[in-house]
Protein backbone atom coordinates (compact mmCIF):
# COMPACT_ATOMS: atom_id res chain seq x y z
CA UNK A 1 0.00 0.00 0.00
CA UNK A 2 1.09 3.56 -0.62
CA UNK A 3 2.05 6.04 2.05
CA UNK A 4 -0.76 8.45 2.91
CA UNK A 5 0.44 11.81 4.23
CA UNK A 6 -2.49 12.36 6.58
CA UNK A 7 -1.77 9.27 8.65
CA UNK A 8 -0.94 10.75 12.06
CA UNK A 9 -3.74 11.47 14.53
CA UNK A 10 -3.34 14.07 17.24
CA UNK A 11 -3.60 12.26 20.55
CA UNK A 12 -2.96 14.63 23.44
CA UNK A 13 -2.03 18.23 24.06
CA UNK A 14 0.82 18.59 26.53
CA UNK A 15 1.08 21.84 28.47
CA UNK A 16 4.40 23.66 28.16
CA UNK A 17 4.86 23.58 31.96
CA UNK A 18 4.50 19.82 32.36
CA UNK A 19 7.37 17.63 33.51
CA UNK A 20 5.55 14.45 32.53
CA UNK A 21 6.21 12.27 29.52
CA UNK A 22 5.45 13.71 26.10
CA UNK A 23 3.71 11.61 23.46
CA UNK A 24 5.94 10.97 20.47
CA UNK A 25 3.87 8.79 18.18
CA UNK A 26 1.10 6.24 17.80
CA UNK A 27 1.57 2.92 16.07
CA UNK A 28 -1.66 1.25 14.95
CA UNK A 29 -2.13 -2.43 15.75
CA UNK A 30 -3.31 -3.11 12.20
CA UNK A 31 -1.72 -1.44 9.20
CA UNK A 32 -3.79 0.94 7.11
CA UNK A 33 -5.22 -0.51 3.93
CA UNK A 34 -6.81 0.85 0.81
CA UNK A 35 -10.60 0.56 1.03
CA UNK A 36 -12.16 -1.70 -1.57
CA UNK A 37 -14.38 1.09 -2.92
CA UNK A 38 -14.91 4.85 -2.91
CA UNK A 39 -17.76 6.61 -4.68
CA UNK A 40 -19.16 10.04 -5.09
CA UNK A 41 -22.89 10.61 -5.25
CA UNK A 42 -23.96 13.66 -7.23
CA UNK A 43 -27.61 14.31 -6.37
CA UNK A 44 -30.17 13.30 -7.52
CA UNK A 45 -28.99 9.88 -8.76
CA UNK A 46 -25.48 9.70 -10.23
CA UNK A 47 -22.71 7.59 -8.62
CA UNK A 48 -19.10 8.04 -9.73
CA UNK A 49 -16.31 5.59 -8.88
CA UNK A 50 -13.46 7.47 -7.20
CA UNK A 51 -10.92 4.86 -8.31
CA UNK A 52 -8.03 7.34 -8.41
CA UNK A 53 -8.46 7.80 -4.63
CA UNK A 54 -7.95 4.07 -3.97
CA UNK A 55 -5.06 3.26 -6.31
CA UNK A 56 -2.13 3.20 -3.85
CA UNK A 57 -0.99 6.76 -4.56
CA UNK A 58 -0.03 6.28 -8.19
CA UNK A 59 0.06 10.04 -8.79
CA UNK A 60 -3.55 10.43 -9.90
CA UNK A 61 -6.40 11.94 -7.92
CA UNK A 62 -10.18 11.98 -7.74
CA UNK A 63 -11.72 15.42 -8.22
CA UNK A 64 -14.58 16.00 -5.77
CA UNK A 65 -15.32 19.74 -6.04
CA UNK A 66 -18.35 18.97 -8.20
CA UNK A 67 -20.17 17.84 -5.04
CA UNK A 68 -21.86 21.18 -4.59
CA UNK A 69 -25.23 20.26 -3.16
CA UNK A 70 -26.09 19.33 0.41
CA UNK A 71 -27.52 16.05 -0.94
CA UNK A 72 -24.17 15.09 -2.54
CA UNK A 73 -22.15 12.48 -0.61
CA UNK A 74 -18.78 10.73 -0.60
CA UNK A 75 -19.01 6.99 0.14
CA UNK A 76 -16.12 4.88 1.43
CA UNK A 77 -16.69 1.12 1.58
CA UNK A 78 -14.72 -1.93 2.63
CA UNK A 79 -15.29 -5.64 3.17
CA UNK A 80 -14.18 -5.20 6.80
CA UNK A 81 -15.29 -2.70 9.43
CA UNK A 82 -13.06 0.31 10.12
CA UNK A 83 -13.07 3.37 12.36
CA UNK A 84 -10.49 5.64 10.76
CA UNK A 85 -10.21 7.05 7.25
CA UNK A 86 -6.93 8.70 6.28
CA UNK A 87 -7.36 11.35 3.59
CA UNK A 88 -4.49 12.55 1.41
CA UNK A 89 -5.50 15.65 -0.55
CA UNK A 90 -4.01 17.14 -3.68
CA UNK A 91 -5.92 20.40 -4.06
CA UNK A 92 -7.65 21.48 -0.86
CA UNK A 93 -10.93 23.14 0.01
CA UNK A 94 -10.86 26.75 1.20
CA UNK A 95 -14.57 27.45 1.78
CA UNK A 96 -16.42 27.24 5.09
CA UNK A 97 -17.86 23.73 4.81
CA UNK A 98 -18.04 21.12 7.56
CA UNK A 99 -18.31 17.37 7.19
CA UNK A 100 -20.72 14.92 8.83
CA UNK A 101 -20.49 11.13 8.72
CA UNK A 102 -23.11 8.39 8.66
CA UNK A 103 -23.27 4.58 8.54
CA UNK A 104 -25.99 2.07 7.68
CA UNK A 105 -27.43 0.18 10.69
CA UNK A 106 -29.47 -2.39 8.75
CA UNK A 107 -32.52 -0.22 8.22
CA UNK A 108 -31.45 3.43 7.91
CA UNK A 109 -28.47 5.78 7.76
CA UNK A 110 -27.51 7.23 11.17
CA UNK A 111 -24.80 9.57 12.43
CA UNK A 112 -21.41 8.16 13.37
CA UNK A 113 -20.61 8.71 17.05
CA UNK A 114 -17.53 10.62 18.21
CA UNK A 115 -16.96 11.81 14.64
CA UNK A 116 -13.73 13.86 14.38
CA UNK A 117 -12.61 15.51 11.14
CA UNK A 118 -8.84 16.08 11.29
CA UNK A 119 -8.81 17.31 7.67
CA UNK A 120 -10.43 20.50 8.93
CA UNK A 121 -8.72 23.79 9.73
CA UNK A 122 -7.90 24.82 13.30
CA UNK A 123 -11.42 26.27 13.78
CA UNK A 124 -13.09 23.08 12.46
CA UNK A 125 -14.95 25.09 9.84
CA UNK A 126 -13.14 24.26 6.58
CA UNK A 127 -13.17 20.51 5.89
CA UNK A 128 -10.68 18.91 3.48
CA UNK A 129 -8.35 21.87 3.96
CA UNK A 130 -5.39 19.56 4.59
CA UNK A 131 -4.28 15.93 4.73
CA UNK A 132 -5.62 14.22 7.83
CA UNK A 133 -7.80 11.54 9.31
CA UNK A 134 -11.49 11.12 9.94
CA UNK A 135 -12.15 9.25 13.17
CA UNK A 136 -15.31 7.71 14.61
CA UNK A 137 -16.41 4.92 16.93
CA UNK A 138 -16.88 1.66 15.04
CA UNK A 139 -20.63 1.01 15.19
CA UNK A 140 -21.68 -2.23 16.88
CA UNK A 141 -24.78 -2.48 14.66
CA UNK A 142 -23.04 -1.56 11.39
CA UNK A 143 -24.53 -3.60 8.55
CA UNK A 144 -23.38 -4.12 5.00
CA UNK A 145 -25.54 -2.49 2.35
CA UNK A 146 -25.40 -2.29 -1.43
CA UNK A 147 -24.35 1.02 -2.99
CA UNK A 148 -24.16 1.17 -6.77
CA UNK A 149 -24.00 -2.65 -6.99
CA UNK A 150 -21.35 -3.16 -4.26
CA UNK A 151 -22.23 -4.77 -0.92
CA UNK A 152 -19.83 -3.37 1.72
CA UNK A 153 -19.55 -1.71 5.11
CA UNK A 154 -20.09 1.87 3.93
CA UNK A 155 -19.76 5.24 5.54
CA UNK A 156 -20.97 8.31 3.77
CA UNK A 157 -19.44 11.73 4.23
CA UNK A 158 -21.77 14.66 3.85
CA UNK A 159 -20.31 18.13 3.15
CA UNK A 160 -22.52 20.91 4.58
CA UNK A 161 -22.26 22.91 1.34
CA UNK A 162 -20.25 23.55 -1.80
CA UNK A 163 -16.54 22.83 -1.80
CA UNK A 164 -14.05 25.24 -3.39
CA UNK A 165 -14.46 25.90 -7.07
CA UNK A 166 -10.80 25.03 -7.65
CA UNK A 167 -10.15 21.33 -8.19
CA UNK A 168 -10.61 19.91 -4.67
CA UNK A 169 -9.24 16.41 -5.03
CA UNK A 170 -8.30 13.32 -3.06
CA UNK A 171 -5.03 11.56 -3.85
CA UNK A 172 -5.65 8.59 -1.56
CA UNK A 173 -8.04 7.15 1.03
CA UNK A 174 -6.83 4.56 3.54
CA UNK A 175 -8.86 2.84 6.27
CA UNK A 176 -7.96 1.06 9.51
CA UNK A 177 -9.30 0.35 12.97
CA UNK A 178 -7.94 3.09 15.19
CA UNK A 179 -8.66 1.09 18.37
CA UNK A 180 -6.86 -2.11 17.43
CA UNK A 181 -4.10 -2.64 20.01
CA UNK A 182 -2.69 0.88 19.77
CA UNK A 183 0.83 1.28 21.09
CA UNK A 184 1.76 4.59 22.65
CA UNK A 185 5.46 5.45 22.62
CA UNK A 186 6.38 8.10 25.18
CA UNK A 187 9.53 9.87 26.18
CA UNK A 188 10.74 12.59 28.49
CA UNK A 189 11.99 13.03 32.03
CA UNK A 190 10.66 10.73 34.75
PDB file of C-alpha atoms in Angstrom:
ATOM      1  CA  UNK A   1       0.000   0.000   0.000  1.00  0.00           C
ATOM      2  CA  UNK A   2       1.087   3.559  -0.620  1.00  0.00           C
ATOM      3  CA  UNK A   3       2.052   6.041   2.055  1.00  0.00           C
ATOM      4  CA  UNK A   4      -0.756   8.447   2.910  1.00  0.00           C
ATOM      5  CA  UNK A   5       0.439  11.814   4.227  1.00  0.00           C
ATOM      6  CA  UNK A   6      -2.489  12.358   6.582  1.00  0.00           C
ATOM      7  CA  UNK A   7      -1.767   9.267   8.653  1.00  0.00           C
ATOM      8  CA  UNK A   8      -0.940  10.747  12.061  1.00  0.00           C
ATOM      9  CA  UNK A   9      -3.740  11.467  14.527  1.00  0.00           C
ATOM     10  CA  UNK A  10      -3.336  14.069  17.238  1.00  0.00           C
ATOM     11  CA  UNK A  11      -3.604  12.263  20.553  1.00  0.00           C
ATOM     12  CA  UNK A  12      -2.957  14.634  23.436  1.00  0.00           C
ATOM     13  CA  UNK A  13      -2.030  18.228  24.060  1.00  0.00           C
ATOM     14  CA  UNK A  14       0.822  18.592  26.527  1.00  0.00           C
ATOM     15  CA  UNK A  15       1.075  21.836  28.468  1.00  0.00           C
ATOM     16  CA  UNK A  16       4.401  23.656  28.164  1.00  0.00           C
ATOM     17  CA  UNK A  17       4.861  23.581  31.958  1.00  0.00           C
ATOM     18  CA  UNK A  18       4.502  19.817  32.362  1.00  0.00           C
ATOM     19  CA  UNK A  19       7.365  17.631  33.509  1.00  0.00           C
ATOM     20  CA  UNK A  20       5.546  14.448  32.531  1.00  0.00           C
ATOM     21  CA  UNK A  21       6.213  12.266  29.516  1.00  0.00           C
ATOM     22  CA  UNK A  22       5.445  13.707  26.100  1.00  0.00           C
ATOM     23  CA  UNK A  23       3.705  11.613  23.457  1.00  0.00           C
ATOM     24  CA  UNK A  24       5.941  10.969  20.467  1.00  0.00           C
ATOM     25  CA  UNK A  25       3.869   8.786  18.176  1.00  0.00           C
ATOM     26  CA  UNK A  26       1.096   6.245  17.799  1.00  0.00           C
ATOM     27  CA  UNK A  27       1.573   2.915  16.070  1.00  0.00           C
ATOM     28  CA  UNK A  28      -1.662   1.246  14.947  1.00  0.00           C
ATOM     29  CA  UNK A  29      -2.135  -2.429  15.754  1.00  0.00           C
ATOM     30  CA  UNK A  30      -3.305  -3.114  12.196  1.00  0.00           C
ATOM     31  CA  UNK A  31      -1.716  -1.438   9.197  1.00  0.00           C
ATOM     32  CA  UNK A  32      -3.786   0.943   7.113  1.00  0.00           C
ATOM     33  CA  UNK A  33      -5.218  -0.510   3.934  1.00  0.00           C
ATOM     34  CA  UNK A  34      -6.810   0.846   0.808  1.00  0.00           C
ATOM     35  CA  UNK A  35     -10.601   0.556   1.030  1.00  0.00           C
ATOM     36  CA  UNK A  36     -12.163  -1.704  -1.573  1.00  0.00           C
ATOM     37  CA  UNK A  37     -14.384   1.090  -2.916  1.00  0.00           C
ATOM     38  CA  UNK A  38     -14.911   4.850  -2.909  1.00  0.00           C
ATOM     39  CA  UNK A  39     -17.757   6.606  -4.680  1.00  0.00           C
ATOM     40  CA  UNK A  40     -19.158  10.040  -5.090  1.00  0.00           C
ATOM     41  CA  UNK A  41     -22.892  10.612  -5.249  1.00  0.00           C
ATOM     42  CA  UNK A  42     -23.962  13.664  -7.232  1.00  0.00           C
ATOM     43  CA  UNK A  43     -27.610  14.310  -6.374  1.00  0.00           C
ATOM     44  CA  UNK A  44     -30.168  13.302  -7.516  1.00  0.00           C
ATOM     45  CA  UNK A  45     -28.994   9.883  -8.761  1.00  0.00           C
ATOM     46  CA  UNK A  46     -25.478   9.701 -10.228  1.00  0.00           C
ATOM     47  CA  UNK A  47     -22.713   7.587  -8.624  1.00  0.00           C
ATOM     48  CA  UNK A  48     -19.099   8.037  -9.730  1.00  0.00           C
ATOM     49  CA  UNK A  49     -16.308   5.595  -8.879  1.00  0.00           C
ATOM     50  CA  UNK A  50     -13.457   7.468  -7.196  1.00  0.00           C
ATOM     51  CA  UNK A  51     -10.920   4.856  -8.307  1.00  0.00           C
ATOM     52  CA  UNK A  52      -8.032   7.344  -8.408  1.00  0.00           C
ATOM     53  CA  UNK A  53      -8.461   7.801  -4.626  1.00  0.00           C
ATOM     54  CA  UNK A  54      -7.950   4.068  -3.969  1.00  0.00           C
ATOM     55  CA  UNK A  55      -5.064   3.258  -6.306  1.00  0.00           C
ATOM     56  CA  UNK A  56      -2.125   3.198  -3.851  1.00  0.00           C
ATOM     57  CA  UNK A  57      -0.988   6.758  -4.565  1.00  0.00           C
ATOM     58  CA  UNK A  58      -0.029   6.281  -8.193  1.00  0.00           C
ATOM     59  CA  UNK A  59       0.058  10.036  -8.788  1.00  0.00           C
ATOM     60  CA  UNK A  60      -3.550  10.434  -9.903  1.00  0.00           C
ATOM     61  CA  UNK A  61      -6.398  11.941  -7.921  1.00  0.00           C
ATOM     62  CA  UNK A  62     -10.177  11.980  -7.745  1.00  0.00           C
ATOM     63  CA  UNK A  63     -11.716  15.425  -8.225  1.00  0.00           C
ATOM     64  CA  UNK A  64     -14.576  16.002  -5.772  1.00  0.00           C
ATOM     65  CA  UNK A  65     -15.316  19.743  -6.040  1.00  0.00           C
ATOM     66  CA  UNK A  66     -18.353  18.968  -8.199  1.00  0.00           C
ATOM     67  CA  UNK A  67     -20.171  17.843  -5.042  1.00  0.00           C
ATOM     68  CA  UNK A  68     -21.860  21.181  -4.592  1.00  0.00           C
ATOM     69  CA  UNK A  69     -25.232  20.255  -3.159  1.00  0.00           C
ATOM     70  CA  UNK A  70     -26.086  19.329   0.412  1.00  0.00           C
ATOM     71  CA  UNK A  71     -27.519  16.049  -0.937  1.00  0.00           C
ATOM     72  CA  UNK A  72     -24.174  15.089  -2.544  1.00  0.00           C
ATOM     73  CA  UNK A  73     -22.146  12.483  -0.615  1.00  0.00           C
ATOM     74  CA  UNK A  74     -18.781  10.733  -0.596  1.00  0.00           C
ATOM     75  CA  UNK A  75     -19.013   6.990   0.135  1.00  0.00           C
ATOM     76  CA  UNK A  76     -16.117   4.878   1.427  1.00  0.00           C
ATOM     77  CA  UNK A  77     -16.685   1.124   1.583  1.00  0.00           C
ATOM     78  CA  UNK A  78     -14.723  -1.926   2.629  1.00  0.00           C
ATOM     79  CA  UNK A  79     -15.292  -5.644   3.169  1.00  0.00           C
ATOM     80  CA  UNK A  80     -14.181  -5.205   6.804  1.00  0.00           C
ATOM     81  CA  UNK A  81     -15.287  -2.701   9.431  1.00  0.00           C
ATOM     82  CA  UNK A  82     -13.055   0.305  10.117  1.00  0.00           C
ATOM     83  CA  UNK A  83     -13.073   3.372  12.357  1.00  0.00           C
ATOM     84  CA  UNK A  84     -10.486   5.635  10.759  1.00  0.00           C
ATOM     85  CA  UNK A  85     -10.205   7.053   7.254  1.00  0.00           C
ATOM     86  CA  UNK A  86      -6.934   8.698   6.281  1.00  0.00           C
ATOM     87  CA  UNK A  87      -7.358  11.348   3.587  1.00  0.00           C
ATOM     88  CA  UNK A  88      -4.490  12.548   1.411  1.00  0.00           C
ATOM     89  CA  UNK A  89      -5.500  15.650  -0.550  1.00  0.00           C
ATOM     90  CA  UNK A  90      -4.009  17.135  -3.683  1.00  0.00           C
ATOM     91  CA  UNK A  91      -5.920  20.403  -4.061  1.00  0.00           C
ATOM     92  CA  UNK A  92      -7.652  21.485  -0.857  1.00  0.00           C
ATOM     93  CA  UNK A  93     -10.932  23.144   0.009  1.00  0.00           C
ATOM     94  CA  UNK A  94     -10.864  26.754   1.201  1.00  0.00           C
ATOM     95  CA  UNK A  95     -14.566  27.452   1.779  1.00  0.00           C
ATOM     96  CA  UNK A  96     -16.418  27.239   5.086  1.00  0.00           C
ATOM     97  CA  UNK A  97     -17.859  23.726   4.813  1.00  0.00           C
ATOM     98  CA  UNK A  98     -18.042  21.123   7.562  1.00  0.00           C
ATOM     99  CA  UNK A  99     -18.309  17.366   7.193  1.00  0.00           C
ATOM    100  CA  UNK A 100     -20.720  14.918   8.827  1.00  0.00           C
ATOM    101  CA  UNK A 101     -20.494  11.129   8.717  1.00  0.00           C
ATOM    102  CA  UNK A 102     -23.114   8.390   8.658  1.00  0.00           C
ATOM    103  CA  UNK A 103     -23.265   4.576   8.536  1.00  0.00           C
ATOM    104  CA  UNK A 104     -25.986   2.067   7.683  1.00  0.00           C
ATOM    105  CA  UNK A 105     -27.432   0.180  10.690  1.00  0.00           C
ATOM    106  CA  UNK A 106     -29.468  -2.390   8.750  1.00  0.00           C
ATOM    107  CA  UNK A 107     -32.525  -0.216   8.218  1.00  0.00           C
ATOM    108  CA  UNK A 108     -31.453   3.426   7.913  1.00  0.00           C
ATOM    109  CA  UNK A 109     -28.467   5.784   7.759  1.00  0.00           C
ATOM    110  CA  UNK A 110     -27.513   7.228  11.167  1.00  0.00           C
ATOM    111  CA  UNK A 111     -24.798   9.573  12.426  1.00  0.00           C
ATOM    112  CA  UNK A 112     -21.412   8.157  13.370  1.00  0.00           C
ATOM    113  CA  UNK A 113     -20.611   8.712  17.053  1.00  0.00           C
ATOM    114  CA  UNK A 114     -17.531  10.623  18.205  1.00  0.00           C
ATOM    115  CA  UNK A 115     -16.961  11.811  14.637  1.00  0.00           C
ATOM    116  CA  UNK A 116     -13.731  13.855  14.380  1.00  0.00           C
ATOM    117  CA  UNK A 117     -12.608  15.515  11.136  1.00  0.00           C
ATOM    118  CA  UNK A 118      -8.841  16.077  11.294  1.00  0.00           C
ATOM    119  CA  UNK A 119      -8.811  17.313   7.668  1.00  0.00           C
ATOM    120  CA  UNK A 120     -10.427  20.497   8.932  1.00  0.00           C
ATOM    121  CA  UNK A 121      -8.722  23.787   9.727  1.00  0.00           C
ATOM    122  CA  UNK A 122      -7.898  24.820  13.298  1.00  0.00           C
ATOM    123  CA  UNK A 123     -11.416  26.267  13.780  1.00  0.00           C
ATOM    124  CA  UNK A 124     -13.086  23.076  12.461  1.00  0.00           C
ATOM    125  CA  UNK A 125     -14.953  25.091   9.840  1.00  0.00           C
ATOM    126  CA  UNK A 126     -13.142  24.263   6.581  1.00  0.00           C
ATOM    127  CA  UNK A 127     -13.170  20.510   5.889  1.00  0.00           C
ATOM    128  CA  UNK A 128     -10.681  18.911   3.482  1.00  0.00           C
ATOM    129  CA  UNK A 129      -8.354  21.873   3.962  1.00  0.00           C
ATOM    130  CA  UNK A 130      -5.389  19.559   4.594  1.00  0.00           C
ATOM    131  CA  UNK A 131      -4.283  15.929   4.733  1.00  0.00           C
ATOM    132  CA  UNK A 132      -5.616  14.216   7.834  1.00  0.00           C
ATOM    133  CA  UNK A 133      -7.805  11.540   9.305  1.00  0.00           C
ATOM    134  CA  UNK A 134     -11.494  11.125   9.935  1.00  0.00           C
ATOM    135  CA  UNK A 135     -12.146   9.251  13.168  1.00  0.00           C
ATOM    136  CA  UNK A 136     -15.305   7.711  14.612  1.00  0.00           C
ATOM    137  CA  UNK A 137     -16.414   4.923  16.926  1.00  0.00           C
ATOM    138  CA  UNK A 138     -16.882   1.663  15.042  1.00  0.00           C
ATOM    139  CA  UNK A 139     -20.633   1.010  15.188  1.00  0.00           C
ATOM    140  CA  UNK A 140     -21.680  -2.229  16.881  1.00  0.00           C
ATOM    141  CA  UNK A 141     -24.782  -2.479  14.663  1.00  0.00           C
ATOM    142  CA  UNK A 142     -23.041  -1.557  11.394  1.00  0.00           C
ATOM    143  CA  UNK A 143     -24.534  -3.601   8.546  1.00  0.00           C
ATOM    144  CA  UNK A 144     -23.383  -4.120   5.000  1.00  0.00           C
ATOM    145  CA  UNK A 145     -25.540  -2.490   2.349  1.00  0.00           C
ATOM    146  CA  UNK A 146     -25.395  -2.286  -1.426  1.00  0.00           C
ATOM    147  CA  UNK A 147     -24.350   1.021  -2.989  1.00  0.00           C
ATOM    148  CA  UNK A 148     -24.162   1.173  -6.769  1.00  0.00           C
ATOM    149  CA  UNK A 149     -23.998  -2.648  -6.991  1.00  0.00           C
ATOM    150  CA  UNK A 150     -21.353  -3.163  -4.256  1.00  0.00           C
ATOM    151  CA  UNK A 151     -22.227  -4.774  -0.916  1.00  0.00           C
ATOM    152  CA  UNK A 152     -19.835  -3.368   1.721  1.00  0.00           C
ATOM    153  CA  UNK A 153     -19.551  -1.710   5.107  1.00  0.00           C
ATOM    154  CA  UNK A 154     -20.090   1.867   3.929  1.00  0.00           C
ATOM    155  CA  UNK A 155     -19.755   5.240   5.538  1.00  0.00           C
ATOM    156  CA  UNK A 156     -20.968   8.310   3.767  1.00  0.00           C
ATOM    157  CA  UNK A 157     -19.444  11.726   4.233  1.00  0.00           C
ATOM    158  CA  UNK A 158     -21.766  14.661   3.853  1.00  0.00           C
ATOM    159  CA  UNK A 159     -20.307  18.131   3.153  1.00  0.00           C
ATOM    160  CA  UNK A 160     -22.520  20.907   4.579  1.00  0.00           C
ATOM    161  CA  UNK A 161     -22.260  22.914   1.344  1.00  0.00           C
ATOM    162  CA  UNK A 162     -20.253  23.549  -1.804  1.00  0.00           C
ATOM    163  CA  UNK A 163     -16.543  22.826  -1.804  1.00  0.00           C
ATOM    164  CA  UNK A 164     -14.052  25.239  -3.390  1.00  0.00           C
ATOM    165  CA  UNK A 165     -14.455  25.902  -7.068  1.00  0.00           C
ATOM    166  CA  UNK A 166     -10.798  25.033  -7.652  1.00  0.00           C
ATOM    167  CA  UNK A 167     -10.146  21.331  -8.187  1.00  0.00           C
ATOM    168  CA  UNK A 168     -10.609  19.905  -4.670  1.00  0.00           C
ATOM    169  CA  UNK A 169      -9.245  16.409  -5.028  1.00  0.00           C
ATOM    170  CA  UNK A 170      -8.296  13.318  -3.056  1.00  0.00           C
ATOM    171  CA  UNK A 171      -5.028  11.556  -3.846  1.00  0.00           C
ATOM    172  CA  UNK A 172      -5.649   8.587  -1.558  1.00  0.00           C
ATOM    173  CA  UNK A 173      -8.036   7.154   1.026  1.00  0.00           C
ATOM    174  CA  UNK A 174      -6.835   4.556   3.544  1.00  0.00           C
ATOM    175  CA  UNK A 175      -8.857   2.836   6.273  1.00  0.00           C
ATOM    176  CA  UNK A 176      -7.961   1.060   9.510  1.00  0.00           C
ATOM    177  CA  UNK A 177      -9.301   0.353  12.965  1.00  0.00           C
ATOM    178  CA  UNK A 178      -7.945   3.094  15.187  1.00  0.00           C
ATOM    179  CA  UNK A 179      -8.660   1.091  18.370  1.00  0.00           C
ATOM    180  CA  UNK A 180      -6.856  -2.114  17.426  1.00  0.00           C
ATOM    181  CA  UNK A 181      -4.099  -2.638  20.013  1.00  0.00           C
ATOM    182  CA  UNK A 182      -2.693   0.881  19.771  1.00  0.00           C
ATOM    183  CA  UNK A 183       0.827   1.278  21.092  1.00  0.00           C
ATOM    184  CA  UNK A 184       1.763   4.586  22.655  1.00  0.00           C
ATOM    185  CA  UNK A 185       5.461   5.453  22.617  1.00  0.00           C
ATOM    186  CA  UNK A 186       6.375   8.096  25.177  1.00  0.00           C
ATOM    187  CA  UNK A 187       9.534   9.865  26.182  1.00  0.00           C
ATOM    188  CA  UNK A 188      10.743  12.593  28.493  1.00  0.00           C
ATOM    189  CA  UNK A 189      11.994  13.035  32.029  1.00  0.00           C
ATOM    190  CA  UNK A 190      10.656  10.734  34.753  1.00  0.00           C
TER     191      UNK A 190
END
